[in-house]
Coordinates of C-alpha atoms in Angstrom, one line a residue:
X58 CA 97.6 2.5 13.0
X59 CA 94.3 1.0 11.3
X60 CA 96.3 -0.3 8.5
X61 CA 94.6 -4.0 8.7
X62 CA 91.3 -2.3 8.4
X63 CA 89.8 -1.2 4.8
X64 CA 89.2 3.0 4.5
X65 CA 85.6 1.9 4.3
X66 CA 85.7 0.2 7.7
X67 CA 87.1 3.2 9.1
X68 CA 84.5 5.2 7.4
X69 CA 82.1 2.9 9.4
X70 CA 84.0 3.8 12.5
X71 CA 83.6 7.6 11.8
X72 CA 80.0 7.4 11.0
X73 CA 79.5 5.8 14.6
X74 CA 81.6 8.1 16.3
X75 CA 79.5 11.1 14.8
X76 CA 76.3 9.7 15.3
X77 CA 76.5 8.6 19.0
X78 CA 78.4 11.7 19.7
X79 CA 75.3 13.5 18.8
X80 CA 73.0 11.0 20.9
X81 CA 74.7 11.5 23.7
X82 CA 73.9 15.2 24.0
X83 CA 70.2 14.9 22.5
X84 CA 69.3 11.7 25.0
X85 CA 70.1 14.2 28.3
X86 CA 68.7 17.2 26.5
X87 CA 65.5 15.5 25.3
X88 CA 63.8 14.8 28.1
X89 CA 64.1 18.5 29.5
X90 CA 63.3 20.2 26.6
X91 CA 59.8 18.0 26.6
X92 CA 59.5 19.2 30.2
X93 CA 59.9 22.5 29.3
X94 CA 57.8 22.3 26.4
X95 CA 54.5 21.6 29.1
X96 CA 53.9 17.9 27.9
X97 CA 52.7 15.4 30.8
X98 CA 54.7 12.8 31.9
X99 CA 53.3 10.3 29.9
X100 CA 53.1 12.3 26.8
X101 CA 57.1 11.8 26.8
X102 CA 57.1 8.4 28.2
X103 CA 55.1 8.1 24.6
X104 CA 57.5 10.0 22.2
X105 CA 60.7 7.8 23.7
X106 CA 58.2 4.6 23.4
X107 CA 57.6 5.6 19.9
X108 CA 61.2 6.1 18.9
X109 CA 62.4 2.4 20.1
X110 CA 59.5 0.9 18.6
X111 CA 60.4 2.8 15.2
X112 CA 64.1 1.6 15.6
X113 CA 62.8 -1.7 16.0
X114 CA 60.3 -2.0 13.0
X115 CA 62.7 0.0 10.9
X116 CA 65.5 -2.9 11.9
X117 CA 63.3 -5.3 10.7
X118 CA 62.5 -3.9 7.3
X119 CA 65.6 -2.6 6.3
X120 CA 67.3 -6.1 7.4
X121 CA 64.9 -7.1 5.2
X122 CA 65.2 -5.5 1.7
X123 CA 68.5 -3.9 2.3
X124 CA 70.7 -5.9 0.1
X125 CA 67.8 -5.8 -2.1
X126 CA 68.2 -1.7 -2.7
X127 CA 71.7 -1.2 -1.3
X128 CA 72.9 -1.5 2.0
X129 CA 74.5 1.8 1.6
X130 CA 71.4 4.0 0.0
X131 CA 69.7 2.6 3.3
X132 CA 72.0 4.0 5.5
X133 CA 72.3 7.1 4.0
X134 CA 68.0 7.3 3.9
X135 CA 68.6 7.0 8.1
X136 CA 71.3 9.5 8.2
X137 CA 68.6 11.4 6.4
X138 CA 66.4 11.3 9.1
X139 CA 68.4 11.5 11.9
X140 CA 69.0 15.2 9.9
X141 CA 64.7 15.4 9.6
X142 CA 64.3 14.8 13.5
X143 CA 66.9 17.5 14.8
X144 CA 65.3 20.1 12.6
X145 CA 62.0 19.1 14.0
X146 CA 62.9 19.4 17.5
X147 CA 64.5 22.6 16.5
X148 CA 61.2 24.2 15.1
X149 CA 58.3 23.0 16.5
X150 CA 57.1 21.7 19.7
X151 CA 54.0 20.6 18.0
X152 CA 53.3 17.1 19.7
X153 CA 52.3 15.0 16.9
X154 CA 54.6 16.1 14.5
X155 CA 57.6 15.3 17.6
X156 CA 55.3 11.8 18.1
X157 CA 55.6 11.1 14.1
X158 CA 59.1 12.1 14.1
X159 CA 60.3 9.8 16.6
X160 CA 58.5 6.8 14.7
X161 CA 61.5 6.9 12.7
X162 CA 63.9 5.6 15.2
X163 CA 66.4 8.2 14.7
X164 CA 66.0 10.1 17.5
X165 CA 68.7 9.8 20.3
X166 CA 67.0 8.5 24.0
X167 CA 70.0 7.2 25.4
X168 CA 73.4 7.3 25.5
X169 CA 73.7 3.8 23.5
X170 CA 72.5 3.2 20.0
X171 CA 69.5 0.9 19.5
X172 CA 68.7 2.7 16.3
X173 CA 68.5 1.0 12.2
X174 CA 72.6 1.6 11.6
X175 CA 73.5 -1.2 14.2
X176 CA 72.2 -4.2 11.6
X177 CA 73.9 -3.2 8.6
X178 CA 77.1 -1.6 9.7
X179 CA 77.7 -5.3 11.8
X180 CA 76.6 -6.7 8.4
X181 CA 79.0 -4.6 6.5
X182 CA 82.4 -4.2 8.8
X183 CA 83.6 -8.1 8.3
X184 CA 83.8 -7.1 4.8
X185 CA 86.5 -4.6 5.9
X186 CA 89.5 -6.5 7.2
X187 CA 90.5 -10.4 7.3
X188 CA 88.8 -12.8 9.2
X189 CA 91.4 -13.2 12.0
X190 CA 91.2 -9.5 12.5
X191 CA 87.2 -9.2 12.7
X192 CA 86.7 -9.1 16.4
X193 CA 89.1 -7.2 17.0
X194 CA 87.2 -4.9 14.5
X195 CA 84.1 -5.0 16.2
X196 CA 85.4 -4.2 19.9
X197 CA 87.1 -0.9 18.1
X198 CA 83.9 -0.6 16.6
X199 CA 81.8 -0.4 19.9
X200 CA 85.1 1.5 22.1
X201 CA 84.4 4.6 19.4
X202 CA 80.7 4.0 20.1
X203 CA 81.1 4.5 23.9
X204 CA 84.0 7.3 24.1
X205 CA 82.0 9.3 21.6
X206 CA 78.5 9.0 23.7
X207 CA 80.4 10.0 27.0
X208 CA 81.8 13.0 25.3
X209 CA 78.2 13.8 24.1
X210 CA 76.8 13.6 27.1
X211 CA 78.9 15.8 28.3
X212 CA 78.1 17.9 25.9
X213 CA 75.1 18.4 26.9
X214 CA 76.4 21.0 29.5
X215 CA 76.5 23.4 26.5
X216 CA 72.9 24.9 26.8
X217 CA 74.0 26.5 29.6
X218 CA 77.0 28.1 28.2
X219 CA 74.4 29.2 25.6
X220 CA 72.4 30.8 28.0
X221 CA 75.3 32.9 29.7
X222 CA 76.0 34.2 26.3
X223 CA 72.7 36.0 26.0
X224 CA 70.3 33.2 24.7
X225 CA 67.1 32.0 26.2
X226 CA 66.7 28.8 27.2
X227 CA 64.6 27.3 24.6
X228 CA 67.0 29.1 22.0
X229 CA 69.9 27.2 23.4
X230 CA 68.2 23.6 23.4
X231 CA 67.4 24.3 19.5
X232 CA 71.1 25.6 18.8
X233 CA 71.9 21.8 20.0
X234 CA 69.4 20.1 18.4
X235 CA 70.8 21.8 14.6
X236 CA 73.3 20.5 15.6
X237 CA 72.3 17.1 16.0
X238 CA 71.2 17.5 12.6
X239 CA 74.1 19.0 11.3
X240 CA 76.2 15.4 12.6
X241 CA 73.3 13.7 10.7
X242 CA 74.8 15.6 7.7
X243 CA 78.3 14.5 8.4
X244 CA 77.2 11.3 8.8
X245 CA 75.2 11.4 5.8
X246 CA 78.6 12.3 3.9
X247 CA 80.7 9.8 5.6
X248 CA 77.7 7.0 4.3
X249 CA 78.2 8.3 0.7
X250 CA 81.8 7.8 0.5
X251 CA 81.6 3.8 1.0
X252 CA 82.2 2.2 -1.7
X253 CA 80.5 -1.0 -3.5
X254 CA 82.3 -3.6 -1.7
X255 CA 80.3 -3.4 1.4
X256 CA 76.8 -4.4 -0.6
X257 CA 75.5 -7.8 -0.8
X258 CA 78.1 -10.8 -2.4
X259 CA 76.0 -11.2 -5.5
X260 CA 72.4 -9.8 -6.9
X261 CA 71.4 -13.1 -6.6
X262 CA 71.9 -13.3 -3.1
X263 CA 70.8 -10.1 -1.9
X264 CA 67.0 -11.5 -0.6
X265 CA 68.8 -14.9 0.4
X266 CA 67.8 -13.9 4.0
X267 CA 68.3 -16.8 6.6
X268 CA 68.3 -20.0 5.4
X269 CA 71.7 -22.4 5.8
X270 CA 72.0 -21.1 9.6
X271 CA 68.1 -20.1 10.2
X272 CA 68.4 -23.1 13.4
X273 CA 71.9 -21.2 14.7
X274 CA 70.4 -17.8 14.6
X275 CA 67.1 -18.9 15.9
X276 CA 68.5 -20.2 19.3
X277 CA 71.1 -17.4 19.5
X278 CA 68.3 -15.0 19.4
X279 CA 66.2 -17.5 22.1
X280 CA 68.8 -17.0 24.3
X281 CA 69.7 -13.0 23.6
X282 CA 66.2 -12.4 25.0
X283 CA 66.6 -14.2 28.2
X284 CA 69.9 -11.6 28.7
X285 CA 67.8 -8.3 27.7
X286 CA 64.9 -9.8 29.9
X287 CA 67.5 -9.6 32.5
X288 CA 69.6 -6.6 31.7
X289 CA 66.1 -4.7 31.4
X290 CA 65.8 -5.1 35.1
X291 CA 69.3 -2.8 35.7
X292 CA 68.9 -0.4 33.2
X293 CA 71.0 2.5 34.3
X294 CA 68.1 4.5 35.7
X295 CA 66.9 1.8 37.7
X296 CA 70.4 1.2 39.5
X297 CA 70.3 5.2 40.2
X298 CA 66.8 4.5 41.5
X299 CA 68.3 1.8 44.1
X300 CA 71.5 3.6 44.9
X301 CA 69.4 6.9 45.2
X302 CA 66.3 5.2 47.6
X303 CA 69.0 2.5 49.6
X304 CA 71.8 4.9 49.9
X305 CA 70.6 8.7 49.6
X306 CA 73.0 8.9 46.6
X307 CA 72.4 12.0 44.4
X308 CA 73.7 12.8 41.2
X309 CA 76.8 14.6 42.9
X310 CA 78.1 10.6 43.6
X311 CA 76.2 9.2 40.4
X312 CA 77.2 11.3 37.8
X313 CA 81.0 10.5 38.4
X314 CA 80.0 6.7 39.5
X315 CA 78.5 6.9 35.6
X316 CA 81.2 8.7 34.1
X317 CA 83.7 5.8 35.4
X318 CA 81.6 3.0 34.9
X319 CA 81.6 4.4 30.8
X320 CA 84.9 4.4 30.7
X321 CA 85.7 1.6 32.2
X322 CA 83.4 -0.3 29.7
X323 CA 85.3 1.2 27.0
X324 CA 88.4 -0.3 27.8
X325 CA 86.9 -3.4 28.2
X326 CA 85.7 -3.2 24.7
X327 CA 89.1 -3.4 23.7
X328 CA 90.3 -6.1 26.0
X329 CA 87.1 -8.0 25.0
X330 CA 88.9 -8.4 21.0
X331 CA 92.2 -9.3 22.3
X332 CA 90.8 -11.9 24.5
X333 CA 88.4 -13.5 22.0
X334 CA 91.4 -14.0 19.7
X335 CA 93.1 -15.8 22.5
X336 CA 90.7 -18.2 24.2
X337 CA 87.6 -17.8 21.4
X338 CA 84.5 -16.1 21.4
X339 CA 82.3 -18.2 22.9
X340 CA 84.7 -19.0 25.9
X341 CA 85.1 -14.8 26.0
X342 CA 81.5 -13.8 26.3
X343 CA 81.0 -17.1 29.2
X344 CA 84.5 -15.7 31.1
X345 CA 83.6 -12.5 31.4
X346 CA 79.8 -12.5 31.8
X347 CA 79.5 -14.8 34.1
X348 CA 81.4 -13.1 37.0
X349 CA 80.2 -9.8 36.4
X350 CA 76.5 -11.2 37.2
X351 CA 78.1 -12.8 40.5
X352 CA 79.2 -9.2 41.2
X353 CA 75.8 -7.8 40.1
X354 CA 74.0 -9.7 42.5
X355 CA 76.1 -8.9 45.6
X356 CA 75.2 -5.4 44.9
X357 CA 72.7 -5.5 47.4
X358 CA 74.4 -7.6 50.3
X359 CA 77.4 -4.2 50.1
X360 CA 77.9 -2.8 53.7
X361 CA 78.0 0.6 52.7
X362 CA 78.1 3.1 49.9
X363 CA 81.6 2.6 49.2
X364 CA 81.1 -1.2 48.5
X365 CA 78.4 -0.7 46.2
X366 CA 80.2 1.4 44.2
X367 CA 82.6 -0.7 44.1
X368 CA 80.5 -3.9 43.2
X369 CA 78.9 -1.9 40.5
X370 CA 82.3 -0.3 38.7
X371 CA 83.8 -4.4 39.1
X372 CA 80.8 -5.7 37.4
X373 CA 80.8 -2.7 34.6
X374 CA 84.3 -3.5 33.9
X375 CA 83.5 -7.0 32.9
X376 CA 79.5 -7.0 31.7
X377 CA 79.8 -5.4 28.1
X378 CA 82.9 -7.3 27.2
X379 CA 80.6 -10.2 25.5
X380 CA 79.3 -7.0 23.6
X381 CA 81.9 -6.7 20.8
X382 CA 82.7 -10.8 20.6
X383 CA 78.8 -11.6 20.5
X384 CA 78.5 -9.0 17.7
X385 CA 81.5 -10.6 15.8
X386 CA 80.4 -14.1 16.9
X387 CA 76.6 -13.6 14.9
X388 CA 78.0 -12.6 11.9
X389 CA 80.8 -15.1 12.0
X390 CA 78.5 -18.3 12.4
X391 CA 76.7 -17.4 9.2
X392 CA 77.2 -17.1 5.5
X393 CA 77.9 -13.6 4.1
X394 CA 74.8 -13.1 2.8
X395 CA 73.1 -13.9 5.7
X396 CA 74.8 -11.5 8.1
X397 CA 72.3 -8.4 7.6
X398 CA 69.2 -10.7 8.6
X399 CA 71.0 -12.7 11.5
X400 CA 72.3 -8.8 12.6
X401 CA 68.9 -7.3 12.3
X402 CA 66.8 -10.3 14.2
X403 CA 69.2 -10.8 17.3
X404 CA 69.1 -7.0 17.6
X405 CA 65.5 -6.4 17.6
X406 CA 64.9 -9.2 19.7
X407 CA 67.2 -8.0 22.5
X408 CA 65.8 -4.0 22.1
X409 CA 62.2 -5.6 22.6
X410 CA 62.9 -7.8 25.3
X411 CA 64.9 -5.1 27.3
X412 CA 62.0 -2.9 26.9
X413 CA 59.4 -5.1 28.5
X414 CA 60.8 -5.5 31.7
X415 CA 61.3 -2.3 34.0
X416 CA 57.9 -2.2 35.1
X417 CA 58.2 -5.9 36.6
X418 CA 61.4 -4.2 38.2
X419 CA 59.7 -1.7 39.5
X420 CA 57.4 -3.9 41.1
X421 CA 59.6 -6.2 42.6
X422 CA 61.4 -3.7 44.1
X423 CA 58.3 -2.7 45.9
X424 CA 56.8 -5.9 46.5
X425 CA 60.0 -7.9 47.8
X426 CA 62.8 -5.5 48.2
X427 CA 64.7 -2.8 46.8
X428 CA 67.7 -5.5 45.7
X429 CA 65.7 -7.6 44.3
X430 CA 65.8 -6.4 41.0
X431 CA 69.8 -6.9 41.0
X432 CA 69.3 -11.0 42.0
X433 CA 66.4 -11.8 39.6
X434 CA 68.9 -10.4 37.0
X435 CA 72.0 -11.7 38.2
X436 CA 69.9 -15.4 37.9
X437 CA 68.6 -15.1 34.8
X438 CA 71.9 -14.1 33.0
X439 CA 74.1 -16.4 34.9
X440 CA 71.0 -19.2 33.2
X441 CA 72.1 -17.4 29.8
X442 CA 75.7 -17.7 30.5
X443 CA 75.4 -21.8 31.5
X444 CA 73.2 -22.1 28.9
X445 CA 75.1 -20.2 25.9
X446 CA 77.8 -22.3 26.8
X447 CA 76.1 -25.7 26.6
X448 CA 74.4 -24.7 23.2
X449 CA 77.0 -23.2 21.2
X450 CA 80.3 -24.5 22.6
X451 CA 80.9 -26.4 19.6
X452 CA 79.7 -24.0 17.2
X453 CA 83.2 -22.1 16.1
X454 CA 84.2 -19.3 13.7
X455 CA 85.9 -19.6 11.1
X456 CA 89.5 -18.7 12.5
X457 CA 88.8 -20.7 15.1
X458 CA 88.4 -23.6 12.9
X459 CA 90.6 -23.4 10.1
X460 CA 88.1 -22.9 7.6
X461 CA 87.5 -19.5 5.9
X462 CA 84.0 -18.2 4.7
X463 CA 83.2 -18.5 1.2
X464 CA 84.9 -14.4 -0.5
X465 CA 87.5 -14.3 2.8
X466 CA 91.2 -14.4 2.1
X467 CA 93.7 -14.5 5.7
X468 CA 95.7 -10.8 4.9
X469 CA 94.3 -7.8 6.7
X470 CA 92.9 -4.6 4.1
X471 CA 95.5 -2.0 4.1
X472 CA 94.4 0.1 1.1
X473 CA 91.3 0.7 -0.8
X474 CA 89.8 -2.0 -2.0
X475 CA 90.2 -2.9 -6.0
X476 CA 86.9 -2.2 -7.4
X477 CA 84.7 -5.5 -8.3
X478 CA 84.8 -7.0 -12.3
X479 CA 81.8 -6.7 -13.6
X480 CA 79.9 -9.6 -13.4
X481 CA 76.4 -11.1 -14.5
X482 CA 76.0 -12.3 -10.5
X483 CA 76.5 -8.7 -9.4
X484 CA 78.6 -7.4 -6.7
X485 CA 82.0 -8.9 -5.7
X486 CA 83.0 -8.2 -1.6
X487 CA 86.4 -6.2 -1.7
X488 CA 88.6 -9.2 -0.5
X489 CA 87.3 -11.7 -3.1
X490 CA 89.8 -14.1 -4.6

């Protein structure tokens, strides 16, 4: 089924699926178990602060010196502590030991990943199949990412099955969190079986960071943080805050409002590959993004329930297709040995910026009105769309070019690959002529 895509790109695959599997549980859990640990409000708004700070400055330093010490000894020193935090959680509810554990950035606090595996593993899965093929990749890559967190977060119902089986509460939240770290394990394994042909092209290469496309990447990342600005103002608790407060919707409507909106960006993941092969990348992410932020902005003109629901599950089928084709697109536009630091930059910058802006959601909604968060988003990221466009319109991928990147050959990987000639430049990537 996966035959045009290398065992160590599945690998990758498997090591995602585990991983967010295991932060979809932990993300509901966490926040309970603080609660019922006796730490104020703030004290957890501090520990889930912490972690996406760590998953950004870790980012940015293993972006950094990655193909310096290996791409994969740095993804197995994250599965590592992804193993460190769950046994933490298990055994202690001391609060600076959780606060210094979650400065790792391996801690799951939602659904989603923003944690130091995205940057290399985007780096890493071109080099598993042929150019033609690579987007297609990457929306596979990010459907296993959002089937596996739905599953975990339902998951996340086992506690309670714990707890009619004869275990106390706070027994049953540690049983899960082991097993977080247990999936760190497995993911720790699946990490160790890659083989060389994912590190950097050559030694020589390996602290290259940006330099030929430094300009590209630089306004890609300009405009990424106008999106997250935006998307930061609909994060999914806020739009439970509006349907909640405008509708009287409780989590009896939400959860299953949720559940479908998951799945329905799931399978948009994979239409999102199919149709950046057809009509390009670029063209993809404007197509799709731009109507879905029409849709998000009518969100608050809906009659009735019914039609906000519906708005909301239009606009999620449509808003994370540029996911998987921006993803591909990044690593595309640059030379192989620039992929890691283009990866790691345009994902910090959009965790950060996403970050910042709640509050000023918040406050808009009580200031101007409880939409209002919905049509300063739906602005801003149709200004990103118009604007993306414009700005990179002209700047193609490889396939869509005829030109293929220096170490790329047109045939899919269907086997392992051969292993690399020695060589006083270092390594070779697996499809090397």
């Amino acid at each position: 089924m996966l035959a045009w895509l290398a065992p160590d790109g599945q690998r990758i695959l498997a090591a995602r699926a585990v991983r967010t599997f295991a932060y979809g549980f932990q993300a509901v859990l966490l926040g309970v178990y603080l609660n019922r640990a006796g730490w104020a409000p703030w004290q957890v708004g501090a520990i889930l602060t912490a972690t996406l700070l760590g998953s950004a400055a870790l980012t940015a330093v293993f972006a950094a010196t990655a193909d310096r010490y290996g791409r994969r000894r740095i993804l197995m020193l994250s599965a590592l502590g992804m193993v460190g935090s769950g046994v933490a959680f298990a055994v202690t509810t001391s609060y600076p030991v959780l606060l210094l554990v979650a400065l790792t950035g391996t801690v799951g606090v939602t659904t989603g990943e923003v944690g130091p595996f995205l940057s290399l593993e985007q780096a890493m899965l071109p080099l598993t199949t042929s150019a033609d093929r690579r987007t297609r990749a990457f929306s596979l890559y990010n459907l296993v990412g959002a089937l596996a967190g739905s599953l975990g977060a339902l998951a996340a119902g086992v506690p309670a099955l714990l707890q009619r089986a004869g275990l106390t509460a706070d027994d049953a939240f540690r049983v899960m969190f082991l097993v977080y770290a247990a999936l760190g394990m497995v993911t720790l394994r699946l990490f160790s079986r890659l083989g060389p042909h994912v590190e950097a092209v050559t030694v020589a290469q390996a602290a290259s960071g940006l330099r030929r496309s430094r300009g590209t990447v630089l306004r890609l990342a300009a405009l990424f943080v106008v999106d997250s600005l935006a998307g930061g103002f609909v994060v999914q608790s806020m739009i439970a805050f509006y349907f909640s407060a405008r509708w009287g919707a409780g989590p009896d409507v939400l959860g299953p409002v949720f559940l479908g909106a998951g799945l329905l960006q799931a399978a948009s993941f994979y239409a999102a590959g199919r149709l950046g092969e057809r009509i390009g990348l670029v063209n993809t992410m404007v197509a799709t993004h731009l109507p879905s932020n029409v849709l998000l902005m009518a969100i608050p003109l809906a009659p009735s329930l019914a039609w906000a629901i519906g708005l909301l599950l239009a606009r999620f089928a449509l808003s994370q297709m540029d996911v998987p084709v921006r993803q591909s697109y990044v690593v595309a536009v640059v030379d192989p040995e620039e992929r890691i630091a283009a990866a790691g930059l345009t994902n910090i910058v959009r965790n950060v910026a996403q970050a910042t802006t709640p509050l000023v959601a918040g406050a808009s909604m009580q200031l101007v009105g409880l939409g209002a968060p919905f049509v300063i988003a739906g602005a801003m990221k149709i200004a990103y769309d118009l604007l993306l466009f414009a700005c990179f319109r002209h700047i193609r991928p490889p396939e869509e070019t005829g030109r293929m990147p220096a170490g790329a050959t047109p045939r899919a990987a269907a086997a392992e690959p051969v292993p690399p000639a020695p060589a006083a430049t270092g390594r070779t990537p697996w499809n090397a002529p």
